[in-house]
Amino acid sequence: MTLAPYKGIGDPKVHVTKFESMMFLNSDSDPILCRSFPTFLDRAALLWFFNLPAGSITNFDEFAKLFINHFAASKIYVQDSDYLSTIKQGQHEILKDYMTCFTTVAMKISDLNSEVQLHAIKNGLRPGKYQEAIAVAEPKTLEECRDKMTGQIEIKELREIRRNERQVFKKEEDKSHNKDSKKPFKLTPKFDSYTRFNTKREDILKEILHNKLIKPLSRAGSYQDQRYVDKSKQCAFHQKFGHTTGKCVIAKDLL
């Protein structure tokens, strides 16, 4: 049997009882009990012992009585199984944090009944999908309940990872799309060389359009995004900005 040092919080009478049980072979030896008991004190309790007046202890019963009376008020800080019923999952508290909080408190309660703990942890869940999942699973033991909750946490975390991955992918995709959309549009000519004319291609094209030998292209075409073009240049054939009629690749191909 092992006994944790008493630090000034908890039931002092329980600590004395456990100490006496552990030292039952020497229960008739006051000197041994009195010398051994301080080794199971720590922090506030050990400080109290060091501040006792010299010669104030004559036997262990007196020592134990002084100890219990001094730390009697510390008993109110001990949490029992009833306290577990007050632990509820917050409105915005994730399941993982709720389980951590509940388990931390439960570990401080001595001789905690597992059925009481199971009932409390289920009742503390916030109404919603997690509570419904536990209700459907109907765990019979605390271990089954914890396994189910751990599974729900893993599912939640996996969904969160996938959602973050989708968001990162979408951002990269949008970034790439925006980058491509801002690239200047550039047509490539169909031929390596073109017929030389004595008249400017621009004048020839204007004459062709004037005589309606070909139909001018619609202004609504998607030849080039007009937001990113040079407005000082205009094509009579396309009726848009960005390049001159003389440099128009499509017009050169037609002629």
XYZ file of N, CA and C in Angstrom:
765
model
N 0.839 -1.198 0.000
C 0.000 0.000 0.000
C 0.876 1.250 0.000
N 0.522 2.207 -0.832
C 1.251 3.470 -0.876
C 0.345 4.587 -0.393
N 0.941 5.620 0.155
C 0.175 6.744 0.684
C 0.792 8.046 0.188
N -0.007 8.832 -0.526
C 0.477 10.116 -1.030
C 0.576 11.112 0.120
N 1.569 11.966 0.116
C 1.715 12.964 1.183
C 0.496 13.889 1.251
N 0.091 14.219 2.453
C -1.029 15.143 2.657
C -0.480 16.566 2.520
N -1.134 17.374 1.654
C -0.616 18.710 1.345
C -1.438 19.840 1.956
N -2.418 19.467 2.785
C -3.230 20.500 3.420
C -4.607 20.623 2.829
N -4.905 19.805 1.814
C -6.224 19.806 1.182
C -6.772 18.382 1.205
N -8.005 18.240 1.671
C -8.610 16.918 1.760
C -8.945 16.574 3.201
N -9.519 15.428 3.393
C -9.950 14.991 4.719
C -8.743 14.494 5.529
N -8.345 15.201 6.583
C -7.176 14.779 7.375
C -7.415 13.475 8.120
N -8.662 13.223 8.484
C -8.978 11.994 9.215
C -8.751 10.773 8.336
N -9.105 10.889 7.067
C -8.883 9.792 6.123
C -7.389 9.531 5.975
N -6.608 10.599 5.949
C -5.155 10.448 5.806
C -4.568 9.710 7.010
N -5.024 10.058 8.203
C -4.538 9.397 9.419
C -4.926 7.924 9.415
N -6.164 7.639 9.020
C -6.641 6.252 8.981
C -5.810 5.413 8.020
N -5.508 5.963 6.841
C -4.705 5.237 5.860
C -3.280 5.040 6.374
N -2.772 6.045 7.053
C -1.415 5.937 7.609
C -1.347 4.830 8.659
N -2.343 4.791 9.536
C -2.374 3.767 10.583
C -2.522 2.373 9.987
N -3.296 2.261 8.904
C -3.462 0.956 8.244
C -2.146 0.487 7.644
N -1.417 1.426 7.078
C -0.139 1.088 6.462
C 0.910 0.720 7.515
N 0.772 1.312 8.710
C 1.757 1.096 9.777
C 1.247 0.138 10.853
N 0.313 -0.739 10.485
C -0.333 -1.580 11.505
C 0.665 -2.462 12.267
N 1.763 -2.853 11.650
C 2.752 -3.690 12.338
C 3.463 -2.921 13.451
N 3.443 -1.597 13.355
C 4.097 -0.772 14.369
C 3.087 0.093 15.122
N 1.847 -0.362 15.134
C 0.783 0.445 15.737
C 0.961 0.679 17.234
N 1.776 -0.146 17.885
C 1.972 0.011 19.333
C 3.219 0.835 19.663
N 3.902 1.293 18.642
C 5.145 2.041 18.862
C 4.935 3.518 18.553
N 4.657 4.308 19.587
C 4.451 5.743 19.394
C 5.660 6.447 18.781
N 6.873 6.147 19.224
C 8.041 6.823 18.639
C 8.140 6.625 17.125
N 7.900 5.365 16.678
C 7.981 5.084 15.235
C 6.875 5.816 14.483
N 5.649 5.783 15.023
C 4.524 6.452 14.373
C 4.753 7.959 14.301
N 5.223 8.542 15.389
C 5.438 9.991 15.428
C 6.561 10.427 14.487
N 7.590 9.596 14.354
C 8.694 9.946 13.457
C 8.338 9.691 11.995
N 7.489 8.699 11.741
C 7.136 8.335 10.360
C 6.067 9.251 9.766
N 5.120 9.696 10.584
C 3.984 10.465 10.064
C 4.403 11.730 9.300
N 5.367 12.512 9.768
C 5.768 13.721 9.028
C 6.303 13.439 7.627
N 6.795 12.211 7.391
C 7.303 11.881 6.051
C 6.172 11.761 5.039
N 4.932 11.731 5.535
C 3.765 11.672 4.648
C 2.994 12.996 4.668
N 3.736 14.062 4.962
C 3.176 15.414 4.921
C 3.958 16.233 3.898
N 3.287 17.215 3.297
C 3.956 18.051 2.302
C 3.310 19.433 2.300
N 4.009 20.398 1.758
C 3.531 21.768 1.595
C 2.975 22.344 2.904
N 1.689 22.750 2.895
C 1.101 23.412 4.067
C 1.120 22.512 5.294
N 0.897 21.220 5.094
C 0.869 20.283 6.224
C 2.257 20.128 6.841
N 3.262 20.067 5.988
C 4.628 19.928 6.500
C 5.068 21.212 7.204
N 4.647 22.352 6.659
C 4.967 23.634 7.291
C 4.323 23.724 8.680
N 3.089 23.230 8.781
C 2.401 23.204 10.081
C 3.191 22.382 11.092
N 3.679 21.240 10.644
C 4.438 20.359 11.545
C 5.702 21.048 12.060
N 6.424 21.720 11.150
C 7.668 22.374 11.549
C 7.429 23.532 12.524
N 6.217 24.085 12.494
C 5.900 25.215 13.371
C 5.333 24.788 14.729
N 5.204 23.481 14.943
C 4.715 23.007 16.247
C 5.752 23.306 17.335
N 5.295 23.738 18.494
C 6.240 24.022 19.584
C 6.995 22.757 19.995
N 8.217 22.922 20.355
C 9.038 21.781 20.789
C 8.438 21.148 22.042
N 8.348 19.823 22.042
C 7.823 19.088 23.185
C 6.312 19.103 23.293
N 5.617 19.572 22.227
C 4.146 19.639 22.275
C 3.491 18.297 21.980
N 4.258 17.328 21.482
C 3.702 16.014 21.145
C 4.307 14.956 22.074
N 3.440 14.233 22.766
C 3.906 13.178 23.689
C 3.588 11.779 23.190
N 2.566 11.655 22.318
C 2.221 10.347 21.751
C 1.518 10.561 20.410
N 1.348 9.476 19.664
C 0.779 9.610 18.322
C -0.698 10.007 18.356
N -1.457 9.512 19.306
C -2.876 9.881 19.389
C -3.026 11.394 19.524
N -2.170 11.990 20.322
C -2.206 13.448 20.491
C -1.786 14.151 19.199
N -0.765 13.595 18.575
C -0.275 14.131 17.299
C -1.398 14.109 16.254
N -2.081 12.960 16.143
C -3.157 12.799 15.165
C -4.314 13.751 15.453
N -4.627 13.938 16.740
C -5.727 14.823 17.118
C -5.421 16.272 16.736
N -4.185 16.712 17.004
C -3.769 18.066 16.619
C -3.859 18.258 15.101
N -3.391 17.250 14.392
C -3.389 17.289 12.919
C -4.813 17.379 12.367
N -5.706 16.511 12.849
C -7.092 16.466 12.358
C -7.823 17.769 12.680
N -7.635 18.289 13.870
C -8.308 19.532 14.265
C -7.825 20.724 13.435
N -6.528 20.755 13.170
C -5.973 21.891 12.424
C -6.459 21.923 10.974
N -6.557 20.740 10.347
C -6.931 20.687 8.930
C -8.379 20.251 8.710
N -9.206 20.336 9.759
C -10.611 19.918 9.637
C -11.343 20.700 8.553
N -11.042 22.003 8.451
C -11.726 22.846 7.459
C -11.346 22.476 6.031
N -10.207 21.819 5.858
C -9.752 21.458 4.509
C -10.615 20.378 3.883
N -11.389 19.707 4.701
C -12.241 18.631 4.199
C -13.272 19.148 3.212
N -13.697 20.424 3.347
C -14.751 20.969 2.475
C -14.265 21.120 1.044
N -12.940 21.099 0.841
C -12.412 21.250 -0.509
C -12.351 19.930 -1.268
N -12.711 18.865 -0.597
C -12.702 17.557 -1.252
C -13.952 17.411 -2.108
N -13.767 17.084 -3.378
C -14.896 16.893 -4.286
C -15.327 15.436 -4.244
N -16.632 15.217 -4.159
C -17.133 13.847 -4.149
C -17.887 13.570 -5.439
N -18.486 12.391 -5.515
C -19.169 11.981 -6.747
C -20.334 12.893 -7.101
N -20.962 13.519 -6.108
C -22.077 14.428 -6.393
C -21.618 15.628 -7.214
N -20.359 16.003 -7.031
C -19.833 17.167 -7.756
C -19.778 16.916 -9.261
N -19.614 15.655 -9.656
C -19.536 15.327 -11.081
C -20.801 15.728 -11.829
N -21.936 15.679 -11.150
C -23.208 16.014 -11.806
C -23.303 17.496 -12.144
N -22.400 18.309 -11.591
C -22.418 19.750 -11.878
C -21.558 20.099 -13.091
N -20.784 19.129 -13.575
C -19.912 19.384 -14.727
C -20.710 19.178 -16.011
N -20.912 20.256 -16.744
C -21.690 20.208 -17.977
C -20.848 20.722 -19.145
N -21.104 20.163 -20.320
C -20.421 20.636 -21.520
C -20.970 22.007 -21.893
N -20.083 22.982 -22.039
C -20.490 24.343 -22.366
C -21.103 24.452 -23.750
N -21.791 25.565 -23.978
C -22.487 25.781 -25.242
C -21.542 25.705 -26.439
N -20.329 26.232 -26.269
C -19.363 26.237 -27.370
C -18.125 25.391 -27.044
N -18.241 24.541 -26.031
C -17.115 23.698 -25.620
C -17.054 22.435 -26.469
N -15.880 22.145 -27.023
C -15.742 20.951 -27.852
C -15.711 19.718 -26.954
N -16.056 18.575 -27.530
C -16.156 17.330 -26.765
C -14.836 16.974 -26.094
N -13.739 17.208 -26.778
C -12.422 16.861 -26.241
C -12.135 17.629 -24.956
N -12.461 18.918 -24.932
C -12.222 19.735 -23.737
C -13.136 19.311 -22.590
N -14.375 18.947 -22.926
C -15.312 18.493 -21.891
C -14.800 17.212 -21.234
N -14.346 16.268 -22.051
C -13.832 15.002 -21.516
C -12.597 15.223 -20.640
N -11.727 16.136 -21.070
C -10.520 16.435 -20.294
C -10.878 17.015 -18.933
N -11.816 17.958 -18.927
C -12.253 18.593 -17.680
C -12.893 17.568 -16.743
N -13.779 16.742 -17.291
C -14.483 15.747 -16.486
C -13.499 14.737 -15.894
N -12.588 14.252 -16.721
C -11.626 13.243 -16.272
C -10.690 13.791 -15.200
N -10.281 15.053 -15.359
C -9.391 15.681 -14.381
C -10.029 15.719 -12.995
N -11.314 16.073 -12.951
C -12.027 16.130 -11.672
C -12.249 14.723 -11.120
N -12.646 13.798 -11.995
C -12.944 12.429 -11.556
C -11.727 11.756 -10.930
N -10.545 12.063 -11.451
C -9.322 11.445 -10.933
C -9.003 11.892 -9.506
N -9.567 13.020 -9.097
C -9.303 13.537 -7.750
C -10.248 12.957 -6.700
N -11.261 12.224 -7.153
C -12.252 11.666 -6.230
C -11.879 10.228 -5.892
N -11.687 9.981 -4.627
C -11.295 8.633 -4.201
C -12.502 7.699 -4.155
N -12.247 6.439 -4.451
C -13.280 5.394 -4.395
C -14.514 5.760 -5.224
N -14.280 6.304 -6.407
C -15.389 6.718 -7.273
C -16.007 5.511 -7.962
N -17.311 5.370 -7.832
C -18.033 4.273 -8.465
C -18.100 4.509 -9.975
N -17.726 3.502 -10.757
C -17.687 3.651 -12.214
C -19.069 3.895 -12.809
N -20.112 3.315 -12.215
C -21.472 3.521 -12.721
C -21.923 4.963 -12.493
N -21.543 5.502 -11.348
C -21.865 6.904 -11.053
C -21.142 7.810 -12.042
N -19.889 7.485 -12.326
C -19.095 8.268 -13.270
C -19.678 8.188 -14.682
N -20.103 7.003 -15.087
C -20.708 6.811 -16.403
C -21.986 7.631 -16.535
N -22.821 7.582 -15.528
C -24.082 8.329 -15.539
C -23.815 9.835 -15.624
N -22.825 10.304 -14.866
C -22.529 11.736 -14.820
C -21.955 12.250 -16.132
N -21.046 11.484 -16.737
C -20.410 11.955 -17.970
C -21.400 11.987 -19.134
N -22.363 11.069 -19.149
C -23.391 11.068 -20.197
C -24.361 12.223 -20.004
N -24.763 12.455 -18.754
C -25.714 13.529 -18.472
C -25.115 14.914 -18.662
N -23.795 14.993 -18.600
C -23.152 16.294 -18.749
C -22.993 16.748 -20.184
N -23.263 15.850 -21.136
C -23.128 16.206 -22.546
C -24.172 17.241 -22.959
N -23.753 18.181 -23.800
C -24.670 19.184 -24.330
C -25.652 18.516 -25.291
N -26.942 18.852 -25.215
C -27.917 18.269 -26.147
C -27.475 18.495 -27.589
N -27.471 17.424 -28.362
C -27.027 17.536 -29.742
C -26.565 16.203 -30.278
N -25.750 16.244 -31.338
C -25.365 15.012 -32.036
C -24.510 14.078 -31.178
N -23.650 14.631 -30.314
C -22.809 13.770 -29.487
C -23.638 13.039 -28.439
N -24.545 13.749 -27.814
C -25.412 13.125 -26.819
C -26.278 12.053 -27.472
N -26.760 12.348 -28.682
C -27.583 11.380 -29.412
C -26.767 10.148 -29.793
N -25.514 10.361 -30.208
C -24.649 9.235 -30.597
C -24.390 8.311 -29.410
N -24.173 8.890 -28.231
C -23.946 8.088 -27.023
C -25.219 7.352 -26.628
N -26.361 8.025 -26.778
C -27.643 7.407 -26.427
C -27.934 6.209 -27.325
N -27.611 6.337 -28.613
C -27.832 5.243 -29.565
C -26.883 4.081 -29.269
N -25.631 4.399 -28.927
C -24.632 3.354 -28.656
C -24.936 2.590 -27.369
N -25.601 3.243 -26.424
C -25.952 2.641 -25.130
C -24.759 1.945 -24.467
N -23.678 2.676 -24.185
C -22.517 2.048 -23.529
C -22.883 1.548 -22.137
N -22.476 0.332 -21.848
C -22.794 -0.282 -20.553
C -21.706 -0.031 -19.514
N -20.517 0.297 -19.988
C -19.408 0.547 -19.068
C -18.786 1.902 -19.378
N -18.013 2.386 -18.424
C -17.331 3.667 -18.602
C -16.333 3.582 -19.748
N -15.687 2.435 -19.885
C -14.704 2.245 -20.953
C -15.369 2.321 -22.324
N -16.539 1.711 -22.469
C -17.271 1.762 -23.738
C -17.671 3.195 -24.067
N -18.081 3.927 -23.052
C -18.484 5.319 -23.250
C -17.297 6.166 -23.707
N -16.150 5.965 -23.072
C -14.950 6.716 -23.443
C -14.502 6.377 -24.860
N -14.584 5.092 -25.219
C -14.214 4.676 -26.575
C -15.104 5.355 -27.605
N -16.400 5.421 -27.310
C -17.347 6.045 -28.229
C -17.058 7.536 -28.360
N -16.798 8.185 -27.238
C -16.499 9.619 -27.265
C -15.191 9.892 -28.004
N -14.192 9.029 -27.767
C -12.913 9.181 -28.458
C -13.103 9.034 -29.961
N -13.962 8.089 -30.367
C -14.272 7.910 -31.784
C -14.918 9.148 -32.373
N -15.829 9.766 -31.624
C -16.491 10.989 -32.083
C -15.482 12.127 -32.226
N -14.536 12.198 -31.289
C -13.506 13.236 -31.352
C -12.637 13.040 -32.588
N -12.257 11.785 -32.870
C -11.412 11.495 -34.031
C -12.134 11.832 -35.330
N -13.437 11.537 -35.392
C -14.231 11.874 -36.578
C -14.272 13.385 -36.766
N -14.497 14.103 -35.662
C -14.548 15.565 -35.699
C -13.228 16.138 -36.188
N -12.114 15.622 -35.651
C -10.796 16.125 -36.031
C -10.485 15.800 -37.488
N -10.904 14.612 -37.958
C -10.678 14.228 -39.348
C -11.451 15.143 -40.284
N -12.696 15.438 -39.933
C -13.500 16.353 -40.748
C -12.883 17.745 -40.789
N -12.335 18.162 -39.651
C -11.701 19.477 -39.572
C -10.470 19.527 -40.475
N -9.685 18.437 -40.471
C -8.498 18.376 -41.324
C -8.894 18.434 -42.794
N -9.922 17.659 -43.160
C -10.369 17.643 -44.554
C -10.924 18.996 -44.974
N -11.664 19.655 -44.060
C -12.216 20.971 -44.373
C -11.092 21.984 -44.593
N -10.062 21.911 -43.754
C -8.927 22.823 -43.908
C -8.186 22.560 -45.212
N -8.063 21.266 -45.569
C -7.388 20.917 -46.823
C -8.165 21.458 -48.019
N -9.509 21.344 -47.961
C -10.328 21.866 -49.057
C -10.201 23.379 -49.164
N -10.151 24.047 -48.017
C -10.031 25.505 -48.025
C -8.691 25.941 -48.602
N -7.619 25.225 -48.223
C -6.296 25.546 -48.754
C -6.257 25.311 -50.256
N -6.850 24.181 -50.707
C -6.877 23.864 -52.136
C -7.661 24.919 -52.907
N -8.791 25.355 -52.354
C -9.629 26.353 -53.021
C -8.894 27.688 -53.128
N -8.175 28.054 -52.045
C -7.427 29.310 -52.068
C -6.342 29.274 -53.137
N -5.642 28.119 -53.217
C -4.592 27.972 -54.222
C -5.180 28.002 -55.623
N -6.348 27.365 -55.779
C -7.018 27.331 -57.081
C -7.464 28.730 -57.493
N -8.062 29.466 -56.541
C -8.509 30.834 -56.824
C -7.324 31.731 -57.139
N -6.231 31.522 -56.387
C -5.032 32.323 -56.606
C -4.474 32.079 -58.001
N -4.458 30.802 -58.400
C -3.954 30.444 -59.722
C -4.855 30.996 -60.815
N -6.180 30.937 -60.575
C -7.144 31.444 -61.558
C -6.999 32.947 -61.732
N -6.866 33.646 -60.610
C -6.729 35.102 -60.675
C -5.436 35.499 -61.364
N -4.383 34.705 -61.104
C -3.094 34.988 -61.720
C -3.164 34.794 -63.227
N -3.833 33.701 -63.647
C -3.956 33.419 -65.078
C -4.837 34.441 -65.774
N -5.893 34.896 -65.086
C -6.836 35.831 -65.702
C -6.208 37.193 -65.941
N -5.134 37.498 -65.173
C -4.477 38.790 -65.323
C -3.366 38.760 -66.372
N -3.042 37.565 -66.878
C -2.014 37.469 -67.898
C -2.513 38.085 -69.200
N -1.709 38.906 -69.846
C -2.145 39.514 -71.105
C -2.410 38.455 -72.168
N -3.522 38.642 -72.888
C -3.919 37.699 -73.933
C -3.025 37.906 -75.157
N -2.581 36.837 -75.720
C -1.708 36.946 -76.880
C -2.033 35.864 -77.892
N -2.438 36.323 -79.105
C -2.707 35.390 -80.196
C -1.424 35.134 -80.969
N -1.319 33.957 -81.521
C -0.156 33.629 -82.349
C -0.592 33.568 -83.808
N 0.217 34.082 -84.700
C -0.148 34.072 -86.133
C -0.161 32.657 -86.704
N -0.997 32.469 -87.735
C -1.092 31.158 -88.380
C 0.065 30.906 -89.338
N 0.626 31.991 -89.884
C 1.655 31.851 -90.925
C 2.960 32.492 -90.482
N 4.043 32.010 -91.078
C 5.367 32.550 -90.750
C 5.646 33.852 -91.491
N 5.067 34.015 -92.690
C 5.284 35.242 -93.475
C 3.979 35.683 -94.127
N 3.884 36.977 -94.429
C 2.656 37.547 -95.001
C 2.999 38.390 -96.227
N 1.985 38.557 -97.098
C 2.151 39.349 -98.321
C 2.405 40.809 -97.959
N 3.397 41.417 -98.648
C 3.684 42.831 -98.431
C 2.758 43.668 -99.318
N 2.169 44.706 -98.782
C 1.271 45.595 -99.523
C 1.888 46.981 -99.601
N 1.516 47.700 -100.696
C 1.969 49.081 -100.840
C 1.161 50.014 -99.943
N -0.054 49.551 -99.592
C -0.937 50.330 -98.725
C -0.926 49.706 -97.329
N -1.116 50.541 -96.355
C -1.147 50.036 -94.979
C -2.272 49.022 -94.798
N -1.996 47.977 -94.068
C -3.013 46.955 -93.793
C -4.238 47.589 -93.120
N -4.008 48.585 -92.293
C -5.103 49.244 -91.588
C -6.060 49.908 -92.572
N -5.486 50.559 -93.609
C -6.326 51.230 -94.610
C -7.083 50.207 -95.455
N -6.380 49.104 -95.798
C -7.036 48.058 -96.591
C -8.201 47.466 -95.814
N -7.982 47.205 -94.549
C -9.016 46.597 -93.715
C -10.201 47.541 -93.537
N -9.932 48.827 -93.374
C -11.008 49.805 -93.239
C -11.856 49.859 -94.506
N -11.190 49.759 -95.664
C -11.910 49.778 -96.935
C -12.787 48.532 -97.073
N -12.253 47.393 -96.668
C -13.018 46.139 -96.733
C -14.246 46.221 -95.837
N -14.056 46.754 -94.634
C -15.174 46.885 -93.695
C -16.195 47.900 -94.198
N -15.698 48.977 -94.816
C -16.595 50.011 -95.332
C -17.488 49.462 -96.443
N -16.900 48.637 -97.299
C -17.661 48.051 -98.404
C -18.404 46.780 -97.992
N -18.306 46.447 -96.690
C -19.021 45.307 -96.115
C -18.685 43.989 -96.798
N -17.400 43.882 -97.185
C -16.960 42.638 -97.803
C -16.840 41.526 -96.755
N -16.567 41.927 -95.525
C -16.602 40.996 -94.392
C -17.351 41.671 -93.255
N -17.891 40.859 -92.397
C -18.664 41.395 -91.271
C -17.730 41.657 -90.086
N -17.756 42.865 -89.514
C -16.888 43.148 -88.357
C -17.250 42.259 -87.166
N -16.242 41.947 -86.361
C -16.473 41.109 -85.190
C -17.304 41.847 -84.147
N -18.056 41.082 -83.369
C -18.891 41.667 -82.308
C -18.019 42.197 -81.178
N -18.415 43.325 -80.590
C -17.686 43.905 -79.460
C -17.813 43.035 -78.212
N -18.805 42.150 -78.203
C -19.046 41.324 -77.013
C -18.186 40.072 -76.982
N -17.309 39.922 -77.982
C -16.471 38.729 -78.027
C -15.499 38.664 -76.859
N -14.900 37.499 -76.676
C -13.977 37.287 -75.559
C -12.528 37.275 -76.034
N -12.229 38.129 -77.020
C -10.877 38.161 -77.574
C -9.841 38.515 -76.512
N -10.162 39.471 -75.644
C -9.219 39.885 -74.613
C -9.967 40.621 -73.511
N -9.543 40.387 -72.255
C -10.142 41.075 -71.108
C -9.764 42.546 -71.178
N -10.765 43.417 -71.374
C -10.517 44.838 -71.578
C -10.035 45.566 -70.324
N -10.059 44.876 -69.172
C -9.570 45.515 -67.943
C -8.052 45.627 -67.924
N -7.369 44.797 -68.702
C -5.914 44.748 -68.625
C -5.269 45.053 -69.988
N -5.821 45.987 -70.718
C -5.284 46.296 -72.046
C -4.802 47.743 -72.109
N -4.035 48.034 -73.130
C -3.533 49.390 -73.377
C -4.613 50.174 -74.114
N -5.215 51.143 -73.429
C -6.332 51.904 -74.021
C -5.869 52.889 -75.096
N -4.551 53.049 -75.241
C -4.044 53.966 -76.276
C -4.026 53.302 -77.649
N -4.255 51.977 -77.679
C -4.261 51.236 -78.940
C -5.660 50.694 -79.201
N -6.121 50.827 -80.469
C -7.463 50.351 -80.801
C -7.455 49.662 -82.160
N -8.223 48.572 -82.242
C -8.312 47.798 -83.481
C -9.669 48.049 -84.128
N -9.652 48.507 -85.391
C -10.900 48.781 -86.107
C -11.633 47.491 -86.445
N -10.866 46.406 -86.607
C -11.478 45.133 -86.961
C -12.227 44.534 -85.762
N -11.582 44.529 -84.606
C -12.216 43.979 -83.405
C -13.078 44.999 -82.670
N -12.843 46.283 -82.982
C -13.530 47.372 -82.288
C -13.274 47.299 -80.778
N -12.005 47.013 -80.453
C -11.603 46.927 -79.049
C -10.210 47.509 -78.880
N -9.857 47.749 -77.590
C -8.546 48.290 -77.268
C -7.550 47.157 -77.039
N -6.269 47.542 -77.029
C -5.236 46.576 -76.686
C -4.205 46.378 -77.783
N -4.588 46.604 -79.031
C -3.657 46.480 -80.143
C -4.178 47.312 -81.313
N -3.288 47.621 -82.248
C -3.681 48.420 -83.414
C -4.175 47.511 -84.532
N -4.863 48.112 -85.480
C -5.386 47.340 -86.612
C -4.243 46.766 -87.435
N -3.175 47.555 -87.575
C -2.037 47.110 -88.368
C -1.309 45.933 -87.749
N -1.381 45.801 -86.426
C -0.704 44.711 -85.733
C -1.643 43.551 -85.394
N -2.892 43.640 -85.845
C -3.892 42.620 -85.508
C -3.558 41.295 -86.200
N -3.329 40.271 -85.419
C -2.948 38.961 -85.950
C -4.057 38.373 -86.804
N -5.306 38.467 -86.346
C -6.433 37.896 -87.089
C -6.620 38.624 -88.412
N -6.475 39.949 -88.384
C -6.616 40.733 -89.619
C -5.522 40.371 -90.614
N -4.308 40.164 -90.113
C -3.196 39.779 -90.988
C -3.451 38.405 -91.598
N -4.052 37.503 -90.824
C -4.364 36.173 -91.348
C -5.411 36.261 -92.451
N -6.384 37.177 -92.310
C -7.441 37.328 -93.317
C -6.902 37.886 -94.625
N -5.897 38.739 -94.532
C -5.343 39.362 -95.726
C -4.186 38.555 -96.305
